[in-house]
Structure formats: structure tokens, C-alpha cells
PDB file of C-alpha atoms in Angstrom:
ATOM      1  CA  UNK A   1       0.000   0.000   0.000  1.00  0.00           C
ATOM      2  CA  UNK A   2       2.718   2.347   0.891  1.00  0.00           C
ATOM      3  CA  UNK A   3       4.213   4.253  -2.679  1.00  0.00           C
ATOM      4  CA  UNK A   4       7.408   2.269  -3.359  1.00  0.00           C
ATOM      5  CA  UNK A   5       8.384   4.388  -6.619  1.00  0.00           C
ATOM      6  CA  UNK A   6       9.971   7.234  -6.242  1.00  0.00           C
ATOM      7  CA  UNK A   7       6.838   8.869  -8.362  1.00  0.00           C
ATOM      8  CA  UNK A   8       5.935  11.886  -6.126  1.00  0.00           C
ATOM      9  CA  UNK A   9       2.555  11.922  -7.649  1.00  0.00           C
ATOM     10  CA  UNK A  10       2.020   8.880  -6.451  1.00  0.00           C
ATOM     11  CA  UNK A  11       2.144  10.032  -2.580  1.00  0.00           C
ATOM     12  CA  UNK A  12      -1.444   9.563  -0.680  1.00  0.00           C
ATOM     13  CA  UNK A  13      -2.586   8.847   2.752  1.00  0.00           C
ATOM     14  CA  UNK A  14      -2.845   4.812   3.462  1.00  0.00           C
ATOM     15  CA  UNK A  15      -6.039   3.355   2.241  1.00  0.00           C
ATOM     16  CA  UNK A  16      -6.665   1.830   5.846  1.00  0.00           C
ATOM     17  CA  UNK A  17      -6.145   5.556   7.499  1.00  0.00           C
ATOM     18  CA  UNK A  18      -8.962   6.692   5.840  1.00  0.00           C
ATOM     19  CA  UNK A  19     -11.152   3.599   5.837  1.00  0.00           C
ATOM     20  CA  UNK A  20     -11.503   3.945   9.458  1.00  0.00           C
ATOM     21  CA  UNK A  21     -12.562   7.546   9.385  1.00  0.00           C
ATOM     22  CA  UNK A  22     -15.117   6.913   7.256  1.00  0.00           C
ATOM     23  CA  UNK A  23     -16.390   4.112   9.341  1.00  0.00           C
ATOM     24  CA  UNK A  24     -16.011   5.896  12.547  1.00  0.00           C
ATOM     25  CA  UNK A  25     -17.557   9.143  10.785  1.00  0.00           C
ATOM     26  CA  UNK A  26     -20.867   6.948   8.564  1.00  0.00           C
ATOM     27  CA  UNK A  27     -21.103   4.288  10.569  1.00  0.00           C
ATOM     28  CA  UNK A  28     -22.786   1.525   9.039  1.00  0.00           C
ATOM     29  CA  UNK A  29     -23.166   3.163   5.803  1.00  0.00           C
ATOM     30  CA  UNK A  30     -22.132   0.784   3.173  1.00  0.00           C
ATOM     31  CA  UNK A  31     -19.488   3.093   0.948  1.00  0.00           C
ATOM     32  CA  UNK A  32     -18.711   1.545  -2.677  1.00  0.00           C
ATOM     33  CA  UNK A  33     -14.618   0.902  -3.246  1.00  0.00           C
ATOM     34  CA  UNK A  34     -14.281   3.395  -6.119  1.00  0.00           C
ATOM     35  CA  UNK A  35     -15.847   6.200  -3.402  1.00  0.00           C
ATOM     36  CA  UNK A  36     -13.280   5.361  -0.867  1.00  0.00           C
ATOM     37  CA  UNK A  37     -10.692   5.614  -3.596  1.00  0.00           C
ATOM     38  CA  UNK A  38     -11.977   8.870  -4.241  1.00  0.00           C
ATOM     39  CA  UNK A  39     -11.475   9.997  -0.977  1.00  0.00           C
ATOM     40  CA  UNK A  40      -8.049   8.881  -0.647  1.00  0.00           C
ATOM     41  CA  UNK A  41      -7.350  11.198  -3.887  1.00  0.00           C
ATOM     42  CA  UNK A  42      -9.454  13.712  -2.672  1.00  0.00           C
ATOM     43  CA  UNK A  43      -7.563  13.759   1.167  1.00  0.00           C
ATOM     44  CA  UNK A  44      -4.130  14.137  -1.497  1.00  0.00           C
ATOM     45  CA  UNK A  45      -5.986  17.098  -3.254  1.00  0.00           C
ATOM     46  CA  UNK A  46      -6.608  18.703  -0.536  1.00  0.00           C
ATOM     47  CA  UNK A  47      -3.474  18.772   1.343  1.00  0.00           C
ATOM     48  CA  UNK A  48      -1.454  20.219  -2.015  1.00  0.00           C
ATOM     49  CA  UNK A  49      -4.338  23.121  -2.147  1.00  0.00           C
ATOM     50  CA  UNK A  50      -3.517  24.097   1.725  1.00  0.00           C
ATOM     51  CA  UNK A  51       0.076  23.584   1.221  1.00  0.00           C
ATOM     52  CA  UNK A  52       0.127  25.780  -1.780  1.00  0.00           C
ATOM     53  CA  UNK A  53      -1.902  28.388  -0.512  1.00  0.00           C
ATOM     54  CA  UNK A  54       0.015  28.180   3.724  1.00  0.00           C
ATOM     55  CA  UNK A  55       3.340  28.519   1.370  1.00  0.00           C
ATOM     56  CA  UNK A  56       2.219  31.733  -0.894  1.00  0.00           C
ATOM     57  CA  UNK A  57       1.112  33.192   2.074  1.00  0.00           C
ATOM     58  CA  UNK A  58       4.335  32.440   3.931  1.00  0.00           C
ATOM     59  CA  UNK A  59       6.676  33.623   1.248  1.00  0.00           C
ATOM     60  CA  UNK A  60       4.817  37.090   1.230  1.00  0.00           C
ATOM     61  CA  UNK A  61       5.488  37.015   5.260  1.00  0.00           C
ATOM     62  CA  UNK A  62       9.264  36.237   4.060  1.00  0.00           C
ATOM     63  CA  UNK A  63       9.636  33.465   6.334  1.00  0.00           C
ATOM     64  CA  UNK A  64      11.286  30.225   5.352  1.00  0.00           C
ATOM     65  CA  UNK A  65       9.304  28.128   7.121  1.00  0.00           C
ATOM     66  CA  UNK A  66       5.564  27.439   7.006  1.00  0.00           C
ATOM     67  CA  UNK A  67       4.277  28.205  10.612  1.00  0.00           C
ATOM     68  CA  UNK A  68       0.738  27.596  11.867  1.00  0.00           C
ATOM     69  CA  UNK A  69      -0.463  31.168  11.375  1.00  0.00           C
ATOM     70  CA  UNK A  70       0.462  30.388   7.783  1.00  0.00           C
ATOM     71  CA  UNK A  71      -1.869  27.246   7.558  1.00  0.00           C
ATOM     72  CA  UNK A  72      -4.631  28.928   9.329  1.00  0.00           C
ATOM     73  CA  UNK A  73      -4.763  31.871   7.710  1.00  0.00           C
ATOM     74  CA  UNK A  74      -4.428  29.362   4.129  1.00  0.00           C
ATOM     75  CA  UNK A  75      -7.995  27.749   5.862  1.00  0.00           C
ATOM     76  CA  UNK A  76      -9.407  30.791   6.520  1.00  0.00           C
ATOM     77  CA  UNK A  77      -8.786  32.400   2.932  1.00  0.00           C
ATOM     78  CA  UNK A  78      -9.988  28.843   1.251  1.00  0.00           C
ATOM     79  CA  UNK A  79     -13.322  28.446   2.423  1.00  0.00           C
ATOM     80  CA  UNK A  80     -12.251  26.374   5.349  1.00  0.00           C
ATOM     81  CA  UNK A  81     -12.370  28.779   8.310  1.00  0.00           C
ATOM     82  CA  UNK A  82     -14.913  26.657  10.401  1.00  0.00           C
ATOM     83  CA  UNK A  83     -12.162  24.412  10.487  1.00  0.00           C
ATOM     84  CA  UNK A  84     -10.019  26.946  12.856  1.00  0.00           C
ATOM     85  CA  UNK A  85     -11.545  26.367  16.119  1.00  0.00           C
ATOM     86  CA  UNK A  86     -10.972  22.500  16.517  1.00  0.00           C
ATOM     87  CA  UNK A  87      -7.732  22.540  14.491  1.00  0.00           C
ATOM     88  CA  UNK A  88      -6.154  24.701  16.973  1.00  0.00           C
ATOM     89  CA  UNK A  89      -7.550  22.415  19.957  1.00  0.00           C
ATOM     90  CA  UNK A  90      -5.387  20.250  18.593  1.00  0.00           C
ATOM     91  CA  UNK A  91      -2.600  22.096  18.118  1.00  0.00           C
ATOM     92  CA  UNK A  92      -2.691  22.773  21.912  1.00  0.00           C
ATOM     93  CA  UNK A  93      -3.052  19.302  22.709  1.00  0.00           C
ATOM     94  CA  UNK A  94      -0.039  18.419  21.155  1.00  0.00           C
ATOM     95  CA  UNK A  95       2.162  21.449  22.389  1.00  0.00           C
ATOM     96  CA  UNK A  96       1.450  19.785  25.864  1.00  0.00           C
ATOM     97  CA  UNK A  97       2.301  16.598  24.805  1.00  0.00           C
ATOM     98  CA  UNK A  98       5.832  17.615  23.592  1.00  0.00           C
ATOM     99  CA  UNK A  99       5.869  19.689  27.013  1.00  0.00           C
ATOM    100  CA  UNK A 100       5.683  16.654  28.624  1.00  0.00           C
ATOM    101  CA  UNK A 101       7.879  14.748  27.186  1.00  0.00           C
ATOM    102  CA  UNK A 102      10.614  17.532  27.356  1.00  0.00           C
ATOM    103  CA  UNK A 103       9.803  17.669  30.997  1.00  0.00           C
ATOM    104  CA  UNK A 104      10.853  13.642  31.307  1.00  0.00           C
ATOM    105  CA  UNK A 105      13.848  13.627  29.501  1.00  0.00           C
ATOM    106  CA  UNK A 106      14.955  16.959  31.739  1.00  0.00           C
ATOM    107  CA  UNK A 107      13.945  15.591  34.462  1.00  0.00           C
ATOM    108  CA  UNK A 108      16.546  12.387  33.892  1.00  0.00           C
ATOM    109  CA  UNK A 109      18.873  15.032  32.920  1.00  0.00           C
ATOM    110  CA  UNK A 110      18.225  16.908  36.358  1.00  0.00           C
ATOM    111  CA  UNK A 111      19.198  14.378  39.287  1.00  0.00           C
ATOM    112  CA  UNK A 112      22.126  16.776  40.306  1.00  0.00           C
ATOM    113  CA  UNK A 113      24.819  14.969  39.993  1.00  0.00           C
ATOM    114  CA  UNK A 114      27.648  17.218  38.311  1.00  0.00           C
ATOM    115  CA  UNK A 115      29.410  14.848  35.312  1.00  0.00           C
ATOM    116  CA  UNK A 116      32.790  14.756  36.810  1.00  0.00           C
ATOM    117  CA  UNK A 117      31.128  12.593  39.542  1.00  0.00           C
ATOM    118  CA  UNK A 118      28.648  10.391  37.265  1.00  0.00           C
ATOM    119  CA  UNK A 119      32.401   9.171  35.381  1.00  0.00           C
ATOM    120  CA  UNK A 120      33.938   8.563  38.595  1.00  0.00           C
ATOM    121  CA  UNK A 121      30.859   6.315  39.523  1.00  0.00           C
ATOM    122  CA  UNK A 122      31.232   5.009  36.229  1.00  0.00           C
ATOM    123  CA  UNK A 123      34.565   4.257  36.550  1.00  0.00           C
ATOM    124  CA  UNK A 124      33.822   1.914  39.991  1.00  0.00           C
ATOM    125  CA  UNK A 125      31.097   0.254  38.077  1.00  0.00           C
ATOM    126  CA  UNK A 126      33.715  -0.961  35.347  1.00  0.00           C
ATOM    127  CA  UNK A 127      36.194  -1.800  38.177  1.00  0.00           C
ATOM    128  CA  UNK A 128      34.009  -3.719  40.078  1.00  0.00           C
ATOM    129  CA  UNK A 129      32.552  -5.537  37.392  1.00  0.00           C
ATOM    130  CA  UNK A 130      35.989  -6.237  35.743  1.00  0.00           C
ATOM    131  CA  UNK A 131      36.980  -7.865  39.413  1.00  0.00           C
ATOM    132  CA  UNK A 132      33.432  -9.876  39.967  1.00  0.00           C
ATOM    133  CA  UNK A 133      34.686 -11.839  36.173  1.00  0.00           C
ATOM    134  CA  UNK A 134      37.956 -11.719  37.172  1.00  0.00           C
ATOM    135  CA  UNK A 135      37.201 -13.901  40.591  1.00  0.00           C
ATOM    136  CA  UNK A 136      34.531 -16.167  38.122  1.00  0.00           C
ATOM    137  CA  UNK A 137      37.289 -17.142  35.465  1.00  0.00           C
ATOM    138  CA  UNK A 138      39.416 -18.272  38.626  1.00  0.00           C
ATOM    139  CA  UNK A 139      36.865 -20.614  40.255  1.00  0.00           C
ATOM    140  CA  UNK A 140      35.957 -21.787  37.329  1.00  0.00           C
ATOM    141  CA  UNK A 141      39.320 -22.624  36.677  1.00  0.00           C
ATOM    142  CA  UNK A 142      40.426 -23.942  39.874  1.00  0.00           C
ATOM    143  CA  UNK A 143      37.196 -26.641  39.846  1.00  0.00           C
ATOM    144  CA  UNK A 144      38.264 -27.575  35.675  1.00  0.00           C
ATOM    145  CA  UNK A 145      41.613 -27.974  37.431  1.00  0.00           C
ATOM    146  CA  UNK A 146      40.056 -30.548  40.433  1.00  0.00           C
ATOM    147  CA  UNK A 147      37.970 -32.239  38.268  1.00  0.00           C
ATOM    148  CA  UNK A 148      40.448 -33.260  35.503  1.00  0.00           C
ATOM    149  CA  UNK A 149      43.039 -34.422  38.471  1.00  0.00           C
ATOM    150  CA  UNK A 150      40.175 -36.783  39.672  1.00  0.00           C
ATOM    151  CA  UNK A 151      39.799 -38.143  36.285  1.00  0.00           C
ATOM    152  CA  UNK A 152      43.671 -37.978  35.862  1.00  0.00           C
ATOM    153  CA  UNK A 153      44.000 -40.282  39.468  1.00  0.00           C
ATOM    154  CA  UNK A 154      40.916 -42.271  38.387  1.00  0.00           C
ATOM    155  CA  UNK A 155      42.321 -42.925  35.527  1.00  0.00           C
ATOM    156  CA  UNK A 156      45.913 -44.247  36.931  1.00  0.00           C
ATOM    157  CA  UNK A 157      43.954 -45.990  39.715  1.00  0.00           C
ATOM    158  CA  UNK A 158      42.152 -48.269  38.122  1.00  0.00           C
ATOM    159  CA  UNK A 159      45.074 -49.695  35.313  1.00  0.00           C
ATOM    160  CA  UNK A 160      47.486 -50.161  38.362  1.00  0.00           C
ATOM    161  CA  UNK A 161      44.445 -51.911  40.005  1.00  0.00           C
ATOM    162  CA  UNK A 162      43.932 -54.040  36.661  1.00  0.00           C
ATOM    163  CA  UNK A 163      47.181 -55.014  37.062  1.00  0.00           C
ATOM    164  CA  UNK A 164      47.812 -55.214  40.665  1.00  0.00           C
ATOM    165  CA  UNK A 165      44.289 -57.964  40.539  1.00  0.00           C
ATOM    166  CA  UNK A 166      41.295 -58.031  41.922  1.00  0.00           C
ATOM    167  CA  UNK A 167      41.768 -58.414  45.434  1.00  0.00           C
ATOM    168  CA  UNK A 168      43.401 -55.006  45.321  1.00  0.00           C
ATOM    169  CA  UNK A 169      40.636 -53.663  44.232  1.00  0.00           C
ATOM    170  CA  UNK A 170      39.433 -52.070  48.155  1.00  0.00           C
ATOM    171  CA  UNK A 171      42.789 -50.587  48.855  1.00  0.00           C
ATOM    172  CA  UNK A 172      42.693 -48.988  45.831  1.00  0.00           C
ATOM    173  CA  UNK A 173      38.980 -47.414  46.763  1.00  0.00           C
ATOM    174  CA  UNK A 174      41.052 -46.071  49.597  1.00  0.00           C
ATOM    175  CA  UNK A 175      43.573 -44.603  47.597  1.00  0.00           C
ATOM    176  CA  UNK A 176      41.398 -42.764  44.802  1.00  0.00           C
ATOM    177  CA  UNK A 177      38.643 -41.591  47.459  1.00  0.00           C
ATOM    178  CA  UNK A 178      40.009 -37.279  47.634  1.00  0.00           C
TER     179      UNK A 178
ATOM    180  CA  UNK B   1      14.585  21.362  22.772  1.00  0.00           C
ATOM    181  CA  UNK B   2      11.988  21.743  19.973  1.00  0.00           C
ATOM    182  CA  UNK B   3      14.325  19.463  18.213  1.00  0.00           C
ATOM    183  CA  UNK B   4      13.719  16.347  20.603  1.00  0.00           C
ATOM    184  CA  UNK B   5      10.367  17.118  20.161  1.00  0.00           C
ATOM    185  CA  UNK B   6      10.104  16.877  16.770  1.00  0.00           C
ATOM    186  CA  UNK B   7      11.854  13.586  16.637  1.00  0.00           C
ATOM    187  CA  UNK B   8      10.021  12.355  19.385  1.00  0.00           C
ATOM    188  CA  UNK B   9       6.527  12.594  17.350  1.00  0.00           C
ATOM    189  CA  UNK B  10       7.982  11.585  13.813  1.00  0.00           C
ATOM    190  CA  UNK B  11       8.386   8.410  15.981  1.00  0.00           C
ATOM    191  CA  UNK B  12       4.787   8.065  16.968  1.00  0.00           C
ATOM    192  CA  UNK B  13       3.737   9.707  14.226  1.00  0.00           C
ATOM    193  CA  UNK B  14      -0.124   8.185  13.821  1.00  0.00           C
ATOM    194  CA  UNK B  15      -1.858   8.391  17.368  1.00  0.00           C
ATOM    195  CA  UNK B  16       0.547   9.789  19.879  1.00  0.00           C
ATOM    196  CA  UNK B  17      -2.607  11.685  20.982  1.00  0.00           C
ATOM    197  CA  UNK B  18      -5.714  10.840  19.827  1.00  0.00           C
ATOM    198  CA  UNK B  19      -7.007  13.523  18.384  1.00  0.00           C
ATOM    199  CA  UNK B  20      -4.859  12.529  14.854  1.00  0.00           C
ATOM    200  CA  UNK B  21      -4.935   9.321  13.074  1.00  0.00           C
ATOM    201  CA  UNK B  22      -3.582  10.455  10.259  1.00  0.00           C
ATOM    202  CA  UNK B  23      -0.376   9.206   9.404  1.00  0.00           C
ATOM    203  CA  UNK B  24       1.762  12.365   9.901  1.00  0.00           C
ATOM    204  CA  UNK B  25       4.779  11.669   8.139  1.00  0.00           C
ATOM    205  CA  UNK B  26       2.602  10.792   4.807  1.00  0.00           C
ATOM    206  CA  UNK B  27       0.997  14.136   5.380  1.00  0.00           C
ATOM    207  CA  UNK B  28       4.195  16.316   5.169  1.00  0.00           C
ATOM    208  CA  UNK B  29       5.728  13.980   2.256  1.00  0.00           C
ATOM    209  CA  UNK B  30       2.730  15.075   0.169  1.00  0.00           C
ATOM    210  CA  UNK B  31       3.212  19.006   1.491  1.00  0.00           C
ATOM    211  CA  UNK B  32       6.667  18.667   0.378  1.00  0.00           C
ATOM    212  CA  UNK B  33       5.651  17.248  -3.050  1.00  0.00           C
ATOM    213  CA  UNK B  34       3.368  20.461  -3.923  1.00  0.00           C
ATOM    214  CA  UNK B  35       6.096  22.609  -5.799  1.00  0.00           C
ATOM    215  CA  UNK B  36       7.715  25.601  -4.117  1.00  0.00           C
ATOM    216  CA  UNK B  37       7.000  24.032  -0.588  1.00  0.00           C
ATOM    217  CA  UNK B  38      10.232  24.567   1.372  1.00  0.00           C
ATOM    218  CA  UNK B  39      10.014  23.740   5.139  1.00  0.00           C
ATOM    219  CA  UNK B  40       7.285  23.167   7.317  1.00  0.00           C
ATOM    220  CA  UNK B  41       7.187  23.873  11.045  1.00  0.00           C
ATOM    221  CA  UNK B  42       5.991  21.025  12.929  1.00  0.00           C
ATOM    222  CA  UNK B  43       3.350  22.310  14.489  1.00  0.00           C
ATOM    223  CA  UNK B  44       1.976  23.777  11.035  1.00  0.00           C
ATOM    224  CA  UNK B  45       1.996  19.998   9.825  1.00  0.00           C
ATOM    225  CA  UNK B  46       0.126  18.861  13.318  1.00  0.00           C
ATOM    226  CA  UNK B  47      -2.542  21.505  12.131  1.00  0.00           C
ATOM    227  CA  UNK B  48      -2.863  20.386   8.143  1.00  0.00           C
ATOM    228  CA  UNK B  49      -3.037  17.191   9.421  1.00  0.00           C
ATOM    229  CA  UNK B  50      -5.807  17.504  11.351  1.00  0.00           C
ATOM    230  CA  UNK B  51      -7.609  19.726   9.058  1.00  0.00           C
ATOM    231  CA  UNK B  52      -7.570  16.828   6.257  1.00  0.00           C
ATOM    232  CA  UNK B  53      -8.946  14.820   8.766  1.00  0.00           C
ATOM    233  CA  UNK B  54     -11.772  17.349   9.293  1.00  0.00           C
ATOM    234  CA  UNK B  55     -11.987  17.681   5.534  1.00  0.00           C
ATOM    235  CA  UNK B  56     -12.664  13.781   4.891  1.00  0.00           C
ATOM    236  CA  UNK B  57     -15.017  13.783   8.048  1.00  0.00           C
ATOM    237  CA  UNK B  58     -17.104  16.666   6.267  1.00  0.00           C
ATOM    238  CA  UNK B  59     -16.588  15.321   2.681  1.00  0.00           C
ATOM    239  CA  UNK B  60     -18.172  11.912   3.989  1.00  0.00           C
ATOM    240  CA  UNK B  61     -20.868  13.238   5.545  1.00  0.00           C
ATOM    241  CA  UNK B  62     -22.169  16.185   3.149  1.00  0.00           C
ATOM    242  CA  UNK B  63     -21.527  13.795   0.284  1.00  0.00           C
ATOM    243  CA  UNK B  64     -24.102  11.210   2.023  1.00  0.00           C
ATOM    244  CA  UNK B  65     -26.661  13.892   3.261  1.00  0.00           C
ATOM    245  CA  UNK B  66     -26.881  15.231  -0.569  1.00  0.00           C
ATOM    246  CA  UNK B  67     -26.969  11.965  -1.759  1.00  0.00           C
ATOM    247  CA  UNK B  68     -28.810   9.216  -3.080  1.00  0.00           C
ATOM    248  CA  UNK B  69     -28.032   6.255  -1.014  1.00  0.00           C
ATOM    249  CA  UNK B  70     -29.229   8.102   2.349  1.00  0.00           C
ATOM    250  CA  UNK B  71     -32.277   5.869   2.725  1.00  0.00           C
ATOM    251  CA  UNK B  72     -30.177   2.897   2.014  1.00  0.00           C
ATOM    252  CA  UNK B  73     -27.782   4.175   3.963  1.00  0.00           C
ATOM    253  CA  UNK B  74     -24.774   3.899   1.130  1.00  0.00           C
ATOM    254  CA  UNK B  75     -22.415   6.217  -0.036  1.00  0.00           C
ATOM    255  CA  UNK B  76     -21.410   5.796  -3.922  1.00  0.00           C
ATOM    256  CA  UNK B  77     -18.857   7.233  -6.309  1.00  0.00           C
ATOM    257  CA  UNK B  78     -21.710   9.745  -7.925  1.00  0.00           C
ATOM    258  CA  UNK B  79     -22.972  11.242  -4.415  1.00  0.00           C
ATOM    259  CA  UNK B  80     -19.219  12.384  -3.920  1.00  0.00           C
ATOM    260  CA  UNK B  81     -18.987  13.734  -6.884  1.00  0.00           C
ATOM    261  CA  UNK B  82     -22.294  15.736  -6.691  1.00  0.00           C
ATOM    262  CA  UNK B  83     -21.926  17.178  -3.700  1.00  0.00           C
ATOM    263  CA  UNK B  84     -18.346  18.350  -4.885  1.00  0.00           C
ATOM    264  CA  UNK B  85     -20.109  20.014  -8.170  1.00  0.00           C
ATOM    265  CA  UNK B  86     -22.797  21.402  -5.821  1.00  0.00           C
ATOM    266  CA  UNK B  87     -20.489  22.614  -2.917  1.00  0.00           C
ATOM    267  CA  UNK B  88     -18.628  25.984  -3.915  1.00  0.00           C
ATOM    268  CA  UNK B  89     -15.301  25.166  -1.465  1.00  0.00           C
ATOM    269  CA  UNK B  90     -15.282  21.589  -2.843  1.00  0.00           C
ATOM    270  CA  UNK B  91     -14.777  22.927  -6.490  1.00  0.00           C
ATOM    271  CA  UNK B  92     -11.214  22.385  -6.385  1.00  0.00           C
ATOM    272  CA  UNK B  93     -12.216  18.721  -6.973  1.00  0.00           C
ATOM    273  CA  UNK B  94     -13.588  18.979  -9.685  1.00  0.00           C
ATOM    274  CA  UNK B  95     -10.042  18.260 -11.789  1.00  0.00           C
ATOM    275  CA  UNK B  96      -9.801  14.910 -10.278  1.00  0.00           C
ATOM    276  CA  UNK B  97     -13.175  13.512 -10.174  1.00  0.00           C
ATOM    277  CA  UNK B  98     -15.053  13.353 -13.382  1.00  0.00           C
ATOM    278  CA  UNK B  99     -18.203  12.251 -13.595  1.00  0.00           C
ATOM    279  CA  UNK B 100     -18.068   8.782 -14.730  1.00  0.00           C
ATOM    280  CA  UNK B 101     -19.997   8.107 -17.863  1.00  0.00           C
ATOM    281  CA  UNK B 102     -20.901   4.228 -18.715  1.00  0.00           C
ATOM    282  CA  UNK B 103     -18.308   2.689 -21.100  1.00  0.00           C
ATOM    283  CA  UNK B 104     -21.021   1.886 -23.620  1.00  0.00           C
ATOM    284  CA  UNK B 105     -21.468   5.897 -23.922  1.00  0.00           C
ATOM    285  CA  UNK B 106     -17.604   5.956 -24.025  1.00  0.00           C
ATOM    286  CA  UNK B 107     -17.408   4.033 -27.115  1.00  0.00           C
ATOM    287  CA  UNK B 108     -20.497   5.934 -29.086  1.00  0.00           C
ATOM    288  CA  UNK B 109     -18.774   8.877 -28.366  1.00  0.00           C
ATOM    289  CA  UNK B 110     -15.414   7.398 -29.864  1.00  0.00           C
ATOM    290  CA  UNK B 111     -17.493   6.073 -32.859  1.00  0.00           C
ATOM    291  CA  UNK B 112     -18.742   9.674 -33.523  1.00  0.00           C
ATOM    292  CA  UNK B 113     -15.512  11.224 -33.735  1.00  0.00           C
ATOM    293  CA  UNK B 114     -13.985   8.658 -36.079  1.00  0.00           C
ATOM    294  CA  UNK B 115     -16.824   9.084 -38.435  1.00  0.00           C
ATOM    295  CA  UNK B 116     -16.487  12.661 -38.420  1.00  0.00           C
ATOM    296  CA  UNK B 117     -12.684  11.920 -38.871  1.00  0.00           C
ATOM    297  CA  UNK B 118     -13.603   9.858 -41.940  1.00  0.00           C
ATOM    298  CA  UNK B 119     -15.989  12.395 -43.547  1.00  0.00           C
ATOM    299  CA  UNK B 120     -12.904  15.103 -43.265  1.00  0.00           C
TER     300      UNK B 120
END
């Protein structure tokens, strides 16, 4: 569904998108396929005619960027001014949104600690951590080390044993028991 | 700071809030395809967005008032196009929806013009 050539013209809002507003806005209404299509054309339309007009009206304000008073004004002067009121509801809703999230990431930013400090920390972290494997790779090694004596004694045990006879065979239990 | 903003919402760019469900990305790729369009200030494209969203909402629901299919509650390719013949701030439709005519007229029509062809 999404345009994968690199045909501008080809650019419109996702068939789904605008299914669901039309079932959320005629619900139950049974729309035929070539209307829907229409409407996806028709939603591409109409964003090049506000775009067009928001940008003649922001080159005359000899800004270089588009800013809201730009697309309102573009509404206003295209028929669409009872548009205004809710469109800037929104706009609010999503300055306070961005607020927010400005105010997170500050706040993680915020805990006080100067940077000088949060490396030094860092630094202890490593060290530790470094020590903690450090101690791991030993133990690890000293058990491979036990365990493949055992099997080394085992091993020696039981062909002297074979050879010593049978009746050896409980001294030798003593002997290889660690 | 407006910059984490803005990169924060092309993330969540369909319902961060849900008052859009417009894709908002799609919306300022098509802004940027109308020539001349340089840059567009975020909150600019928050507001088009929204205000296609109002536009389908209103083209729906005008287009099924005015039309035909209202007692059977349907919505067809013909009540669109009415209503955007009939409504003065929909005229800038007009270009891309022509009235459909039946294929059968389609080919009379053709026939016509070749015979006048011929008689030249």
C-alpha cells in the first residue's frame, strides 16, 4: 500500500487511514470501493491546495518556514475557516504533549549529579565488574583444574588396580577416594 | 529542545494523541511534493493534518446527506462527486473527479468522432 516508486505523484494517505474515518464518521453506511478511492485522492488534493496556498502566504510574510499562522490563515482564505476552532484544539493538545515529554527527559537530565562525579561512579562500576569476572574465570578454573586431576588419578587408579588384581581392588577405593 | 520534540513525534507519528490518526509523516511527504514548498514547522503539519482529517469527516458526511443512497444508507462514487459540483469550497475537486460516464457511452462517443474523422 505504501508508494514504493519514487513517483511523487504517487504520494497519498494509506487506504486503511482513511477507511476507518469513514467508518467511525458513517457508521454503518455501506461506501462503494471506487468512493473510498476517491477519498483517498481527494484527502491528497486537498493537502497540495492548503500547502500551496500556507506557502504563498508564507513567502509574502518572508519566512522560510511554514508556521501555523500560515496554515490557518491558508484555511481561513480557502473556504475552510470553520475548520479553525478544533484545528487549533489540537494544536494545543499536542504542544502539551511535547511539554511533557521535554519535561521527562529533563527531568533524567536533572538528578544533580555534576558529570565529573557520574564518570567517577562510572569508573567503579567498570572496576568492580571487571573484578566480579575476574574472581569467576578463577573458580571456574580452579574446579576444571580438580575435576580433571580426579579423572587424571581415576584414571591411573584403576590400570594399576587391573594389574595389581582383583583383590586389590578395596585398597585402591582407599587410595582414589580425595 | 523543539528538536527532541520533533523527533520524538515523527516516531509516533499516527496516534501519539488521539485527536490525529492520520499518518503524519505521509501528510508532510505530500506538502513537500506540492512545488515551491520549502520547510514546514511542525506544528503547522500537526494543524494540516488535522484539518484533512476534518476535511474527509465533512466530505463523507455532506456527500451522504446530498446523496442518493441516504435511505439505504450507502455512499457511492456519484454522491461524492455531486456534492463536490454542488459545494462551492469543494470545487477544487472537480479536476480529479469526473463524472463517470458508462463505457457503452464511451465508445459511441469514440465512434462519432472517427466518423467525423472519416468524412474530413
Amino acid at each position: 500500500m505504501a508508494s514504493s516508486s519514487g513517483n511523487d505523484d504517487d504520494l497519498t494517505i494509506p487506504r486503511a487511514a482513511i477507511n476507518k474515518m469513514i467508518k467511525e464518521t458513517l457508521p454503518n453506511v455501506r461506501v462503494a470501493n471506487d468512493a473510498r478511492e476517491l477519498v483517498v485522492n481527494c484527502c491528497t488534493e486537498f493537502i497540495h491546495l492548503v500547502s500551496s496556498e500556507a506557502n504563498e502566504i508564507c513567502n509574502k510574510s518572508e519566512k522560510k518556514t511554514i508556521s501555523p499562522e500560515h496554515v490557518i490563515n491558508a484555511l481561513e482564505s480557502l473556504g475552510f475557516g470553520s475548520y479553525i476552532t478544533e484545528v487549533k484544539d489540537v494544536l494545543q493538545e499536542c504542544k502539551s504533549v511535547a511539554l511533557k515529554r521535554r519535561k521527562a527527559s529533563s527531568r533524567l537530565e536533572n538528578l544533580g549529579i555534576p558529570e565529573e562525579e557520574l564518570l567517577r561512579q562510572q569508573q567503579e562500576l567498570f572496576a568492580k565488574a571487571r573484578q566480579q569476572q575476574a574472581e569467576l574465570a578463577q573458580q571456574e578454573w580452579l574446579q576444571m583444574q580438580q575435576a580433571a586431576e580426579q579423572a587424571h588419578m581415576a584414571a591411573t587408579s584403576a590400570s594399576a588396580g587391573q594389574q595389581a588384581g582383583s583383590s586389590q581392588d578395596e585398597d585402591d577405593d582407599d587410595d582414589i577416594c580425595l | 529542545m523543539k528538536m527532541s520534540a520533533n523527533t520524538a513525534d515523527k516516531d509516533n507519528n499516527v496516534s501519539t494523541n488521539k485527536n490525529i490518526s492520520l499518518p503524519i509523516s505521509r501528510v508532510r511527504l505530500i506538502m513537500k511534493s506540492s512545488p515551491d514548498v520549502s520547510n514546514i514547522n511542525q506544528e503547522a503539519l500537526f494543524l494540516t493534518t488535522k484539518a484533512t482529517e476534518l476535511f474527509v469527516q465533512y466530505l463523507a458526511v455532506s456527500s451522504f446527506n446530498n446523496g442518493s443512497g441516504k435511505g439505504s444508507k450507502s455512499l457511492s462514487y456519484s454522491d461524492l462527486a455531486s456534492t463536490a459540483e454542488e459545494n462551492d469550497t469543494f470545487h477544487f475537486l472537480t479536476d480529479i473527479l469526473p463524472k463517470k460516464i458508462l463505457a457503452g457511452d464511451y465508445l459511441k462517443t469514440l465512434e462519432q468522432i472517427e466518423d467525423e474523422e472519416a468524412d474530413i
